[in-house]
Short mmCIF file of C-alpha atoms in Angstrom, two decimals:
data_model
loop_
_atom_site.label_atom_id
_atom_site.label_comp_id
_atom_site.label_asym_id
_atom_site.label_seq_id
_atom_site.Cartn_x
_atom_site.Cartn_y
_atom_site.Cartn_z
CA MET I 552 4.07 3.00 3.06
CA ASN I 553 3.83 5.45 5.94
CA HIS I 554 0.38 6.85 5.20
CA GLU I 555 0.40 8.93 8.38
CA PHE I 556 1.78 11.73 6.18
CA LEU I 557 -1.47 11.77 4.19
CA THR I 558 -4.77 13.29 5.27
CA PRO I 559 -8.09 12.06 3.88
CA VAL I 560 -9.97 13.72 1.04
CA GLU I 561 -12.37 16.38 2.38
CA ASP I 562 -15.81 15.19 3.47
CA THR I 563 -17.47 17.82 1.26
CA VAL I 564 -15.84 16.28 -1.82
CA ILE I 565 -17.00 12.80 -0.82
CA ALA I 566 -20.54 14.14 -0.26
CA TYR I 567 -20.48 15.82 -3.68
CA LEU I 568 -19.28 12.57 -5.25
CA LEU I 569 -22.27 10.67 -3.93
CA GLU I 570 -24.49 12.93 -6.04
CA GLN I 571 -22.66 11.95 -9.23
CA SER I 572 -23.33 9.13 -11.66
CA PRO I 573 -22.24 5.66 -10.47
CA ASP I 574 -20.24 5.44 -13.71
CA CYS I 575 -18.11 8.51 -13.02
CA LEU I 576 -14.41 8.29 -12.20
CA GLY I 577 -14.73 9.11 -8.53
CA ARG I 578 -17.12 6.20 -7.98
CA ASN I 579 -14.68 3.77 -9.62
CA ILE I 580 -11.39 4.49 -7.87
CA GLN I 581 -10.12 3.96 -4.32
CA ILE I 582 -10.25 7.15 -2.24
CA HIS I 583 -8.63 7.87 1.11
CA SER I 584 -11.64 9.08 3.13
CA ARG I 585 -12.41 9.26 6.82
CA LYS I 586 -15.09 6.62 6.43
CA GLU I 587 -13.23 4.11 4.23
CA GLY I 588 -9.69 4.71 5.51
CA PHE I 589 -6.50 4.42 3.48
CA PRO I 590 -6.71 2.54 0.18
CA THR I 591 -5.15 -0.87 -0.28
CA LEU I 592 -2.54 -0.42 -2.99
CA GLU I 593 -2.66 -3.97 -4.24
CA ASN I 594 -3.02 -4.00 -8.05
CA VAL I 595 -2.98 -0.19 -8.19
CA GLN I 596 -1.04 1.33 -11.10
CA ILE I 597 -1.63 5.06 -10.57
CA ALA I 598 -1.86 6.98 -7.28
CA LEU I 599 -2.82 10.63 -6.92
CA PHE I 600 -1.90 12.85 -3.98
CA GLY I 601 -1.87 16.56 -3.25
CA VAL I 602 0.87 18.67 -1.64
CA GLN I 603 -0.29 21.73 0.30
CA GLU I 604 3.08 23.48 0.39
CA ASP I 605 3.63 27.03 -0.85
CA ARG I 606 6.31 28.50 1.41
CA ASN I 607 8.96 28.37 -1.32
CA ALA I 608 6.64 29.61 -4.05
CA GLN I 609 7.95 32.72 -5.80
CA GLY I 610 5.19 35.25 -6.38
CA ASN I 611 2.42 32.67 -6.06
CA VAL I 612 1.78 32.22 -2.34
CA GLY I 613 -1.42 30.30 -1.77
CA CYS I 614 -0.77 27.56 -4.31
CA GLY I 615 -1.54 24.16 -2.86
CA GLU I 616 -4.66 25.31 -1.04
CA ASP I 617 -8.20 24.23 -1.97
CA LEU I 618 -7.15 21.20 -3.98
CA HIS I 619 -10.66 19.87 -3.42
CA ALA I 620 -11.79 21.91 -6.45
CA ILE I 621 -9.53 19.85 -8.72
CA ARG I 622 -10.74 16.60 -7.17
CA SER I 623 -14.41 17.50 -7.57
CA LYS I 624 -13.90 18.19 -11.27
CA PHE I 625 -11.76 15.07 -11.73
CA TYR I 626 -14.17 12.76 -9.93
CA GLU I 627 -17.15 13.83 -12.04
CA LEU I 628 -15.43 12.92 -15.33
CA PHE I 629 -16.10 9.55 -16.91
CA PRO I 630 -13.27 7.07 -17.46
CA GLY I 631 -12.26 5.94 -20.92
CA ASN I 632 -11.82 2.33 -21.96
CA TRP I 633 -9.27 1.87 -19.19
CA HIS I 634 -7.73 -1.19 -17.57
CA SER I 635 -5.72 0.59 -14.85
CA ASN I 636 -6.60 0.77 -11.16
CA ILE I 637 -6.38 4.23 -9.60
CA ALA I 638 -6.19 5.45 -6.00
CA ASP I 639 -6.45 8.91 -4.48
CA LEU I 640 -4.25 8.98 -1.39
CA GLY I 641 -5.35 12.38 -0.07
CA ASN I 642 -3.06 15.32 0.79
CA ILE I 643 0.30 15.99 2.38
CA GLU I 644 -0.27 19.02 4.58
CA LYS I 645 2.35 21.65 5.39
CA GLY I 646 4.89 20.36 7.89
CA ASN I 647 6.26 22.46 10.75
CA GLN I 648 9.15 23.26 8.42
CA VAL I 649 9.30 23.12 4.62
CA SER I 650 11.87 20.34 5.03
CA ASP I 651 9.22 18.26 6.83
CA THR I 652 6.91 18.53 3.82
CA TYR I 653 9.78 17.64 1.50
CA PHE I 654 10.58 14.57 3.60
CA ALA I 655 6.98 13.37 3.44
CA VAL I 656 6.75 13.88 -0.33
CA LYS I 657 10.01 12.01 -0.89
CA GLU I 658 8.96 9.11 1.35
CA ILE I 659 5.56 8.70 -0.32
CA THR I 660 6.98 9.03 -3.83
CA THR I 661 9.83 6.60 -3.16
CA SER I 662 7.42 4.05 -1.73
CA LEU I 663 5.14 4.31 -4.77
CA LEU I 664 8.02 4.02 -7.23
CA LYS I 665 9.27 0.87 -5.52
CA LYS I 666 5.79 -0.62 -5.92
CA ASN I 667 5.81 0.33 -9.63
CA ILE I 668 2.93 2.73 -8.99
CA ILE I 669 3.00 6.02 -10.91
CA PRO I 670 2.51 9.00 -8.57
CA ILE I 671 0.47 11.93 -9.89
CA ILE I 672 1.41 14.90 -7.71
CA ILE I 673 -0.86 17.94 -7.47
CA GLY I 674 1.07 20.85 -6.01
CA GLY I 675 1.93 23.06 -4.33
CA SER I 676 4.85 25.00 -5.73
CA GLN I 677 7.16 23.64 -8.40
CA ASP I 678 10.13 23.16 -6.08
CA ILE I 679 8.39 19.85 -5.29
CA THR I 680 9.92 18.72 -8.61
CA TYR I 681 13.30 18.66 -6.86
CA VAL I 682 11.89 16.42 -4.11
CA ASN I 683 10.29 14.16 -6.72
CA TYR I 684 13.71 13.87 -8.40
CA ARG I 685 15.41 13.01 -5.09
CA ALA I 686 12.93 10.13 -4.63
CA TYR I 687 14.77 8.36 -7.47
CA ASP I 688 18.04 8.27 -5.49
CA THR I 689 17.23 4.86 -4.03
CA LEU I 690 16.64 3.42 -7.51
CA GLU I 691 20.30 4.06 -8.34
CA GLN I 692 19.76 5.07 -11.93
CA SER I 693 20.16 8.27 -13.92
CA VAL I 694 16.89 9.94 -14.88
CA ASN I 695 15.50 12.41 -17.40
CA ILE I 696 13.20 15.32 -16.50
CA THR I 697 10.89 17.06 -18.96
CA ALA I 698 9.34 20.29 -17.70
CA VAL I 699 6.50 22.17 -19.37
CA ASP I 700 7.33 25.68 -18.27
CA SER I 701 7.72 29.20 -19.61
CA ARG I 702 10.86 29.56 -17.48
CA PHE I 703 13.94 27.39 -16.92
CA ASP I 704 13.78 27.94 -13.13
CA LEU I 705 17.55 28.03 -12.74
CA GLY I 706 17.49 30.93 -10.29
CA SER I 707 20.59 31.63 -8.25
CA LEU I 708 23.11 28.85 -7.76
CA GLU I 709 23.86 30.14 -4.26
CA GLY I 710 20.30 30.87 -3.14
CA GLU I 711 17.83 28.69 -1.29
CA LEU I 712 15.67 26.13 -3.04
CA ASN I 713 12.45 27.66 -4.35
CA SER I 714 10.00 27.28 -7.24
CA GLN I 715 12.20 29.33 -9.57
CA SER I 716 15.58 27.84 -8.64
CA TYR I 717 14.90 24.11 -8.29
CA LEU I 718 16.68 23.20 -11.54
CA SER I 719 20.02 24.60 -10.38
CA LYS I 720 19.74 22.45 -7.23
CA ILE I 721 19.06 19.36 -9.34
CA ILE I 722 22.11 20.13 -11.49
CA MET I 723 24.51 21.04 -8.69
CA GLN I 724 23.68 18.89 -5.67
CA GLU I 725 24.92 15.36 -5.03
CA PRO I 726 24.08 12.65 -5.72
CA ASN I 727 23.70 13.83 -9.30
CA ASN I 728 21.44 11.35 -11.05
CA LEU I 729 20.25 13.69 -13.82
CA PHE I 730 21.12 12.58 -17.35
CA ASN I 731 18.95 15.00 -19.31
CA TYR I 732 16.66 17.94 -18.71
CA CYS I 733 14.28 19.12 -21.39
CA ASN I 734 12.19 22.28 -21.26
CA VAL I 735 9.07 22.43 -23.41
CA GLY I 736 7.44 25.80 -24.05
CA TYR I 737 9.94 28.33 -22.71
CA GLN I 738 9.34 31.98 -23.57
CA THR I 739 12.56 33.84 -24.33
CA TYR I 740 11.62 37.10 -22.59
CA PHE I 741 11.26 35.23 -19.27
CA ASN I 742 14.80 33.78 -19.46
CA SER I 743 18.13 35.58 -19.55
CA GLN I 744 20.56 34.91 -22.38
CA GLU I 745 22.99 33.64 -19.74
CA GLU I 746 20.48 30.97 -18.69
CA ILE I 747 19.82 29.97 -22.30
CA ARG I 748 23.56 29.62 -22.95
CA LEU I 749 24.01 27.60 -19.75
CA LEU I 750 21.40 25.05 -20.84
CA GLU I 751 23.08 24.79 -24.23
CA SER I 752 26.50 24.27 -22.60
CA LEU I 753 25.06 21.41 -20.53
CA PHE I 754 23.69 19.82 -23.74
CA PHE I 755 20.15 19.93 -22.42
CA ASP I 756 17.17 20.15 -24.77
CA SER I 757 14.69 23.01 -25.02
CA TYR I 758 11.78 24.01 -27.23
CA ARG I 759 10.55 27.58 -27.50
CA LEU I 760 6.80 27.98 -27.20
CA GLY I 761 6.32 28.57 -30.93
CA ALA I 762 8.25 25.42 -31.87
CA ALA I 763 6.58 23.41 -29.11
CA LYS I 764 3.15 24.14 -30.55
CA GLU I 765 4.03 21.76 -33.39
CA LEU I 766 3.12 18.95 -31.03
CA GLU I 767 4.44 16.10 -33.18
CA ASN I 768 7.96 17.49 -32.79
CA ILE I 769 7.89 17.46 -28.98
CA GLU I 770 6.43 13.96 -28.47
CA PRO I 771 9.94 12.41 -28.19
CA ALA I 772 10.72 14.75 -25.26
CA PHE I 773 8.01 13.00 -23.24
CA ARG I 774 8.82 9.52 -24.49
CA ASP I 775 12.37 10.01 -23.16
CA ALA I 776 11.37 11.32 -19.69
CA ASP I 777 11.16 9.61 -16.31
CA ILE I 778 9.75 12.67 -14.53
CA ILE I 779 7.21 15.14 -15.93
CA SER I 780 6.78 18.54 -14.26
CA ILE I 781 4.07 20.94 -15.46
CA ASP I 782 3.93 24.54 -14.25
CA ILE I 783 0.32 25.63 -14.73
CA GLY I 784 1.79 29.05 -15.60
CA ALA I 785 2.93 27.58 -18.93
CA ILE I 786 -0.72 27.69 -20.01
CA ARG I 787 -2.13 31.00 -21.27
CA GLN I 788 -3.94 33.02 -18.62
CA SER I 789 -7.24 32.98 -20.50
CA ASP I 790 -7.29 29.17 -20.28
CA ALA I 791 -5.79 28.79 -16.79
CA PRO I 792 -6.11 31.96 -14.66
CA ALA I 793 -5.32 30.26 -11.33
CA ASN I 794 -1.69 31.35 -11.10
CA LYS I 795 -0.47 34.76 -9.96
CA ASN I 796 2.45 34.46 -12.43
CA ALA I 797 0.13 33.63 -15.35
CA SER I 798 0.95 35.18 -18.73
CA PRO I 799 -1.15 36.14 -21.77
CA ASN I 800 0.90 33.68 -23.85
CA GLY I 801 1.30 29.95 -23.40
CA PHE I 802 -0.25 26.66 -24.39
CA TYR I 803 -3.95 26.37 -25.07
CA GLY I 804 -6.00 23.96 -22.96
CA GLU I 805 -6.30 21.37 -25.74
CA GLU I 806 -2.53 21.55 -26.36
CA ILE I 807 -1.61 20.85 -22.75
CA CYS I 808 -4.05 17.92 -22.73
CA ALA I 809 -2.40 16.48 -25.85
CA ILE I 810 0.99 16.93 -24.16
CA SER I 811 -0.31 15.14 -21.08
CA ARG I 812 -1.45 12.22 -23.24
CA TYR I 813 2.05 12.05 -24.76
CA ALA I 814 3.44 11.78 -21.23
CA GLY I 815 0.98 9.06 -20.28
CA ILE I 816 1.59 6.94 -23.36
CA SER I 817 5.37 6.97 -22.79
CA ASP I 818 6.59 3.63 -21.46
CA LYS I 819 9.33 5.42 -19.55
CA VAL I 820 7.44 8.09 -17.58
CA SER I 821 7.10 6.97 -13.96
CA SER I 822 5.99 10.17 -12.17
CA PHE I 823 3.87 13.15 -13.17
CA GLY I 824 3.40 16.47 -11.37
CA ILE I 825 1.21 19.55 -11.91
CA TYR I 826 2.23 22.59 -9.87
CA GLU I 827 1.45 26.22 -9.03
CA TYR I 828 -2.36 25.98 -8.98
CA ASN I 829 -3.63 28.94 -6.94
CA ALA I 830 -7.35 28.68 -6.23
CA LYS I 831 -7.60 32.37 -5.25
CA TYR I 832 -7.42 33.33 -8.92
CA ASP I 833 -9.54 30.51 -10.34
CA LYS I 834 -12.61 32.02 -11.97
CA ASN I 835 -15.51 29.54 -12.00
CA HIS I 836 -13.04 26.74 -11.19
CA GLN I 837 -11.85 26.93 -14.80
CA THR I 838 -8.27 25.94 -14.01
CA ALA I 839 -9.37 23.18 -11.66
CA HIS I 840 -11.47 21.77 -14.48
CA LEU I 841 -8.52 21.98 -16.90
CA ILE I 842 -6.17 20.25 -14.44
CA ALA I 843 -8.75 17.50 -14.00
CA GLN I 844 -8.75 17.02 -17.77
CA ILE I 845 -4.93 17.09 -17.89
CA ILE I 846 -4.88 14.24 -15.37
CA TRP I 847 -7.59 12.43 -17.34
CA TYR I 848 -5.51 12.59 -20.52
CA PHE I 849 -2.40 11.35 -18.73
CA ILE I 850 -4.32 8.30 -17.49
CA GLU I 851 -5.85 7.86 -20.94
CA GLY I 852 -2.34 7.78 -22.42
CA TYR I 853 -1.17 5.32 -19.77
CA ASN I 854 -3.93 2.91 -20.76
CA TYR I 855 -2.69 2.95 -24.35
CA ARG I 856 0.94 2.15 -23.61
CA VAL I 857 2.21 -0.44 -26.10
CA LYS I 858 5.45 -1.35 -24.29
CA ASP I 859 7.73 -0.84 -27.27
CA TYR I 860 10.53 0.78 -25.25
CA PRO I 861 13.07 -0.45 -24.40
CA PHE I 862 13.33 -3.13 -27.07
CA SER I 863 10.89 -5.96 -26.54
CA GLY I 864 12.71 -7.87 -29.28
CA LYS I 865 14.28 -6.42 -32.43
CA ASP I 866 11.92 -8.47 -34.61
CA ASN I 867 9.26 -5.90 -33.69
CA TYR I 868 11.20 -3.05 -35.31
CA GLN I 869 12.29 -1.96 -38.74
CA HIS I 870 16.01 -1.14 -38.79
CA PHE I 871 17.43 1.67 -40.93
CA THR I 872 21.12 2.57 -41.17
CA VAL I 873 22.31 5.94 -42.42
CA LEU I 874 25.99 6.25 -43.40
CA LEU I 875 27.37 9.65 -42.52
CA GLU I 876 30.17 11.35 -44.40
CA ASP I 877 32.79 10.11 -41.93
CA ASP I 878 31.52 6.53 -42.53
CA GLU I 879 30.03 6.46 -39.04
CA PRO I 880 26.72 4.55 -39.22
CA LEU I 881 23.67 6.05 -37.51
CA ASN I 882 21.05 3.43 -36.69
CA PHE I 883 17.33 4.15 -36.59
CA TYR I 884 14.51 1.87 -35.44
CA LYS I 885 10.81 2.14 -36.20
CA SER I 886 8.33 0.26 -34.02
CA ASN I 887 5.91 -2.00 -35.86
CA LYS I 888 3.50 -1.55 -32.95
CA SER I 889 3.25 2.22 -32.73
CA GLY I 890 5.16 3.63 -35.70
CA ARG I 891 7.41 5.57 -33.31
CA TRP I 892 11.09 6.14 -34.10
CA TRP I 893 14.34 5.85 -32.12
CA MET I 894 17.97 6.50 -32.99
CA GLU I 895 20.82 4.62 -31.36
CA ILE I 896 24.12 5.63 -29.85
CA ASN I 897 26.72 2.87 -29.99
CA ILE I 898 28.30 2.68 -26.54
CA LEU I 899 30.06 0.00 -24.54
CA SER I 900 27.75 -2.48 -22.83
CA ASN I 901 29.11 -1.56 -19.38
CA ASN I 902 28.49 2.16 -19.84
CA LYS I 903 26.40 3.46 -16.95
CA TYR I 904 24.25 5.41 -19.41
CA LYS I 905 23.26 2.31 -21.41
CA ARG I 906 19.55 2.87 -20.71
CA HIS I 907 19.81 6.19 -22.55
CA ALA I 908 21.45 4.76 -25.68
CA LEU I 909 18.12 4.65 -27.55
CA ILE I 910 16.94 8.19 -28.14
CA PRO I 911 13.31 8.83 -29.09
CA CYS I 912 13.03 10.82 -32.29
CA THR I 913 10.72 11.49 -35.24
CA TYR I 914 10.66 10.54 -38.89
CA LYS I 915 11.86 14.08 -39.61
CA ASP I 916 15.06 13.29 -37.69
CA TYR I 917 15.62 10.25 -39.91
CA GLU I 918 15.01 12.36 -43.00
CA ALA I 919 17.52 14.96 -41.77
CA ALA I 920 20.15 12.26 -41.19
CA THR I 921 19.76 11.01 -44.78
CA LYS I 922 20.74 14.55 -45.80
CA GLN I 923 23.84 14.36 -43.55
CA LEU I 924 22.26 16.58 -40.88
CA ILE I 925 22.85 15.01 -37.47
CA PRO I 926 19.86 15.60 -35.16
CA GLU I 927 20.77 17.93 -32.30
CA LYS I 928 19.26 15.60 -29.69
CA TRP I 929 21.64 12.81 -30.85
CA TYR I 930 24.59 15.18 -30.58
CA ASN I 931 23.56 16.36 -27.10
CA ALA I 932 23.11 12.80 -25.81
CA MET I 933 26.47 11.71 -27.24
CA LYS I 934 28.25 14.58 -25.50
CA LYS I 935 26.78 13.61 -22.14
CA MET I 936 27.81 9.96 -22.54
CA LEU I 937 31.46 10.64 -23.32
#
């Protein structure tokens, strides 16, 4: 890894850490500091780094600055009953051009993915999601993105890449490795009807904020994702004020932490990003504290992964077959380890989308199928595989 792109964690944060309990998180992870140098990544499973880039932020200039507030709050937390090794790699500073920052983020993320280390990215503006996605190009596989966001961020197809247009660039630009995009928590008044229809025509998944608050229903969206992108603006302003685009409505703090745990516990999620934190608007470091807890819950979830996806052996699953009216069987599997459900799409073994043939679902989806109601997520996935 070319760690020249990364600057050490601020000395003031390290000094503050020395005042904390020896049992706190910050005293039990590797930290890139001026004194200790860059961490050795041997046996590390999770690596955190910040991105101080805001030049393509829409209406939220200043995001990416003062990330030390998040670190201070994160370091002072106590770990759970964890087995994972964690490293904080420091920050990627603004390059001479935005493209220089993008290059550094892609290089660091690609290097971590190849080492099977999960990057946790603290932004910076949400266009970094596009760069995170491009880091998967070298893995030569299609990927799924789940975004927690009040907006779809489609923007203009012809315009430049920015925090509110990154999704259109992911959809349109080659190489196109996106299999599915899922939005969790969109608010209709922030998205045009044209954008909503476009997502439907692409057979992508989306959950309005009201539906997403029934957290059990959205868990499969995170179990099916490779990349998680959280816009801090998806959280209500009273809980997370540090965003100039913050809204009165959104997820509560405890809801976003539960969502983060869903992401962590997913066997498939391999990168996790939190974007649009703007310290200028952070009263009493409230948002920094919440982001620290979001990261904590993601790591907590990671430490409770049970590795039941993809199949570790069909003996570990209960198999249910539902016959539809056209005599087409729909197969469901329930894990004996976790009680989680999947439904299967029967495709040829040489289909390039084979890794997406098992679709995470809920017991409610199985119940609907027994009533001859095909779950929409099964329909959407089938359309993309044809």
